[in-house]
Amino acid sequence: MSIEPLIYAVIFAAVLFLIEGIYLAVFGKSVRLESRVNRRLQLLEKGESREAVMETLRKEREQHSRTLRIPVIGMLSKKASVANIAFTPNAILAIVLLLIVLSFVGLTLFTSASLTMRIVVSAAMGYGAVYVWLGSKAKKRMDLFEEQLPDAVELMVRSLRVGHPFASSVNIVAQEMPDPLGTEFGILVDEANFGAEISDSLRRMTERVDVQDLRFLAVAVSIQSQSGGNLAEILDGLSKVIRSRFKLFRRVDAITAEAKWSGWFLSIFPLLALVAINVLQPNYYDGVMDTPVFMPLAIIVFVFLTINVFVMRMMVDIKV
């Protein structure tokens, strides 16, 4: 046994951080969700017309839809579409190939694995690093959208109660809210200015943004547009429901946080202990490695560790 598994983990972490570095180096602060001014307003402040800005934003959101059905690449495109990654599909594919090459070079320099093993592992590292990075970006964007939505609905309620039409209320949200919600609602405003129905635009937004509370908003607006009623009161009730659900989710996360960390610790500690033992005393297992029961028992231990991960996740996965 050697420290090569640790080297594999270090190379994978390195290529994972390299993706973020490339992304920020190419697009800079314009892609950071922490900006208080959403990207649509930033483009408008540069002097671009509303039509040009809307076309740019729509092209960014639809550029990954063309590759969703391509095997292997489709999984990356789905995550990239949800995360609204500014990289084009060709750029994502080029980054995957670049990371595969870099991983292969790292494995060649720091490990003694065979050529076939280096090719397989480097391919898994390059693709896996991009997949994990896109998944992290998508989850962060959706979580932030869910957190911003109650404030946006309450802002629309206050605007409706002072006499503004619904389109103006949406425009206020587009101007006041940061990304990702601000730009998404800005697209609604631009589409409405060019003749589209806001209810239809909201429905299309729910297809781009997989947030359950947003679907509630789209249904409420659609029903009100067809049957009438006090939209301000409807949205006020909806905002209270969304905020209550959000508080409940946070409460559940707080209650299960200790159990989640305990599960991760119990799953990772044996692997960390194995790595530490091999680093501090490489010959520790030499006396038992040649016995016929060593490999079967090692496989059984690995299987139980894998089962432990899923069991611990099931125990803390509380449905609300």
mmCIF file of N, CA and C in Angstrom, residues 4 7-8 10-12 14-15 18 96-126:
data_model
loop_
_atom_site.group_PDB
_atom_site.id
_atom_site.type_symbol
_atom_site.label_atom_id
_atom_site.label_comp_id
_atom_site.label_asym_id
_atom_site.label_seq_id
_atom_site.Cartn_x
_atom_site.Cartn_y
_atom_site.Cartn_z
ATOM 1 N N GLU A 4 -0.361 6.747 -3.030
ATOM 2 C CA GLU A 4 -0.901 7.165 -4.322
ATOM 3 C C GLU A 4 -2.368 7.590 -4.246
ATOM 4 N N ILE A 7 -2.367 11.108 -3.426
ATOM 5 C CA ILE A 7 -1.943 11.917 -4.574
ATOM 6 C C ILE A 7 -3.106 12.102 -5.544
ATOM 7 N N TYR A 8 -3.886 11.046 -5.759
ATOM 8 C CA TYR A 8 -5.062 11.164 -6.622
ATOM 9 C C TYR A 8 -6.023 12.229 -6.091
ATOM 10 N N VAL A 10 -5.331 14.780 -4.147
ATOM 11 C CA VAL A 10 -4.734 16.116 -4.285
ATOM 12 C C VAL A 10 -4.848 16.613 -5.727
ATOM 13 N N ILE A 11 -4.604 15.749 -6.702
ATOM 14 C CA ILE A 11 -4.713 16.147 -8.114
ATOM 15 C C ILE A 11 -6.151 16.506 -8.455
ATOM 16 N N PHE A 12 -7.111 15.725 -7.951
ATOM 17 C CA PHE A 12 -8.520 16.027 -8.216
ATOM 18 C C PHE A 12 -8.909 17.377 -7.619
ATOM 19 N N ALA A 14 -6.917 19.836 -7.067
ATOM 20 C CA ALA A 14 -6.218 20.878 -7.818
ATOM 21 C C ALA A 14 -6.966 21.233 -9.095
ATOM 22 N N VAL A 15 -7.432 20.230 -9.832
ATOM 23 C CA VAL A 15 -8.152 20.527 -11.077
ATOM 24 C C VAL A 15 -9.509 21.151 -10.772
ATOM 25 N N LEU A 18 -8.824 24.692 -10.186
ATOM 26 C CA LEU A 18 -8.383 25.300 -11.432
ATOM 27 C C LEU A 18 -9.560 25.761 -12.275
ATOM 28 N N VAL A 96 -12.891 20.360 -20.080
ATOM 29 C CA VAL A 96 -12.827 18.951 -19.693
ATOM 30 C C VAL A 96 -11.586 18.295 -20.289
ATOM 31 N N LEU A 97 -11.341 18.539 -21.576
ATOM 32 C CA LEU A 97 -10.161 17.958 -22.229
ATOM 33 C C LEU A 97 -8.867 18.500 -21.616
ATOM 34 N N LEU A 98 -8.842 19.803 -21.301
ATOM 35 C CA LEU A 98 -7.657 20.396 -20.681
ATOM 36 C C LEU A 98 -7.375 19.766 -19.322
ATOM 37 N N LEU A 99 -8.408 19.585 -18.529
ATOM 38 C CA LEU A 99 -8.224 18.995 -17.201
ATOM 39 C C LEU A 99 -7.811 17.527 -17.296
ATOM 40 N N ILE A 100 -8.323 16.831 -18.297
ATOM 41 C CA ILE A 100 -7.897 15.441 -18.496
ATOM 42 C C ILE A 100 -6.403 15.383 -18.790
ATOM 43 N N VAL A 101 -5.944 16.282 -19.665
ATOM 44 C CA VAL A 101 -4.513 16.313 -20.003
ATOM 45 C C VAL A 101 -3.676 16.656 -18.776
ATOM 46 N N LEU A 102 -4.102 17.681 -18.012
ATOM 47 C CA LEU A 102 -3.349 18.067 -16.819
ATOM 48 C C LEU A 102 -3.347 16.960 -15.772
ATOM 49 N N SER A 103 -4.484 16.282 -15.617
ATOM 50 C CA SER A 103 -4.536 15.168 -14.663
ATOM 51 C C SER A 103 -3.606 14.045 -15.107
ATOM 52 N N PHE A 104 -3.576 13.773 -16.413
ATOM 53 C CA PHE A 104 -2.695 12.722 -16.925
ATOM 54 C C PHE A 104 -1.230 13.077 -16.678
ATOM 55 N N VAL A 105 -0.883 14.343 -16.880
ATOM 56 C CA VAL A 105 0.495 14.777 -16.626
ATOM 57 C C VAL A 105 0.831 14.629 -15.147
ATOM 58 N N GLY A 106 -0.090 15.035 -14.267
ATOM 59 C CA GLY A 106 0.149 14.912 -12.835
ATOM 60 C C GLY A 106 0.294 13.462 -12.395
ATOM 61 N N LEU A 107 -0.556 12.582 -12.914
ATOM 62 C CA LEU A 107 -0.450 11.170 -12.570
ATOM 63 C C LEU A 107 0.844 10.563 -13.097
ATOM 64 N N THR A 108 1.291 11.032 -14.271
ATOM 65 C CA THR A 108 2.543 10.519 -14.835
ATOM 66 C C THR A 108 3.742 10.946 -13.995
ATOM 67 N N LEU A 109 3.709 12.178 -13.493
ATOM 68 C CA LEU A 109 4.858 12.700 -12.748
ATOM 69 C C LEU A 109 4.921 12.176 -11.320
ATOM 70 N N PHE A 110 3.773 11.974 -10.682
ATOM 71 C CA PHE A 110 3.774 11.705 -9.248
ATOM 72 C C PHE A 110 3.317 10.297 -8.867
ATOM 73 N N THR A 111 2.910 9.480 -9.827
ATOM 74 C CA THR A 111 2.490 8.118 -9.511
ATOM 75 C C THR A 111 3.184 7.139 -10.448
ATOM 76 N N SER A 112 3.100 5.869 -10.092
ATOM 77 C CA SER A 112 3.679 4.805 -10.915
ATOM 78 C C SER A 112 2.605 3.937 -11.540
ATOM 79 N N ALA A 113 1.406 4.492 -11.719
ATOM 80 C CA ALA A 113 0.307 3.723 -12.294
ATOM 81 C C ALA A 113 0.587 3.395 -13.756
ATOM 82 N N SER A 114 -0.051 2.339 -14.250
ATOM 83 C CA SER A 114 0.117 1.949 -15.639
ATOM 84 C C SER A 114 -0.531 2.965 -16.571
ATOM 85 N N LEU A 115 -0.196 2.853 -17.858
ATOM 86 C CA LEU A 115 -0.731 3.805 -18.828
ATOM 87 C C LEU A 115 -2.250 3.736 -18.896
ATOM 88 N N THR A 116 -2.784 2.527 -18.899
ATOM 89 C CA THR A 116 -4.244 2.376 -18.964
ATOM 90 C C THR A 116 -4.917 2.997 -17.743
ATOM 91 N N MET A 117 -4.342 2.743 -16.570
ATOM 92 C CA MET A 117 -4.898 3.306 -15.344
ATOM 93 C C MET A 117 -4.833 4.824 -15.354
ATOM 94 N N ARG A 118 -3.735 5.392 -15.823
ATOM 95 C CA ARG A 118 -3.596 6.850 -15.866
ATOM 96 C C ARG A 118 -4.625 7.469 -16.805
ATOM 97 N N ILE A 119 -4.865 6.817 -17.945
ATOM 98 C CA ILE A 119 -5.845 7.335 -18.903
ATOM 99 C C ILE A 119 -7.246 7.306 -18.299
ATOM 100 N N VAL A 120 -7.604 6.180 -17.683
ATOM 101 C CA VAL A 120 -8.950 6.042 -17.106
ATOM 102 C C VAL A 120 -9.153 7.023 -15.954
ATOM 103 N N VAL A 121 -8.169 7.098 -15.054
ATOM 104 C CA VAL A 121 -8.307 7.970 -13.890
ATOM 105 C C VAL A 121 -8.303 9.439 -14.289
ATOM 106 N N SER A 122 -7.447 9.822 -15.231
ATOM 107 C CA SER A 122 -7.405 11.221 -15.667
ATOM 108 C C SER A 122 -8.712 11.617 -16.356
ATOM 109 N N ALA A 123 -9.301 10.713 -17.146
ATOM 110 C CA ALA A 123 -10.590 11.004 -17.771
ATOM 111 C C ALA A 123 -11.681 11.175 -16.720
ATOM 112 N N ALA A 124 -11.675 10.301 -15.707
ATOM 113 C CA ALA A 124 -12.664 10.410 -14.632
ATOM 114 C C ALA A 124 -12.467 11.693 -13.831
ATOM 115 N N MET A 125 -11.216 12.075 -13.598
ATOM 116 C CA MET A 125 -10.941 13.298 -12.840
ATOM 117 C C MET A 125 -11.378 14.538 -13.616
ATOM 118 N N GLY A 126 -11.038 14.614 -14.905
ATOM 119 C CA GLY A 126 -11.392 15.790 -15.695
ATOM 120 C C GLY A 126 -12.891 15.979 -15.798
#
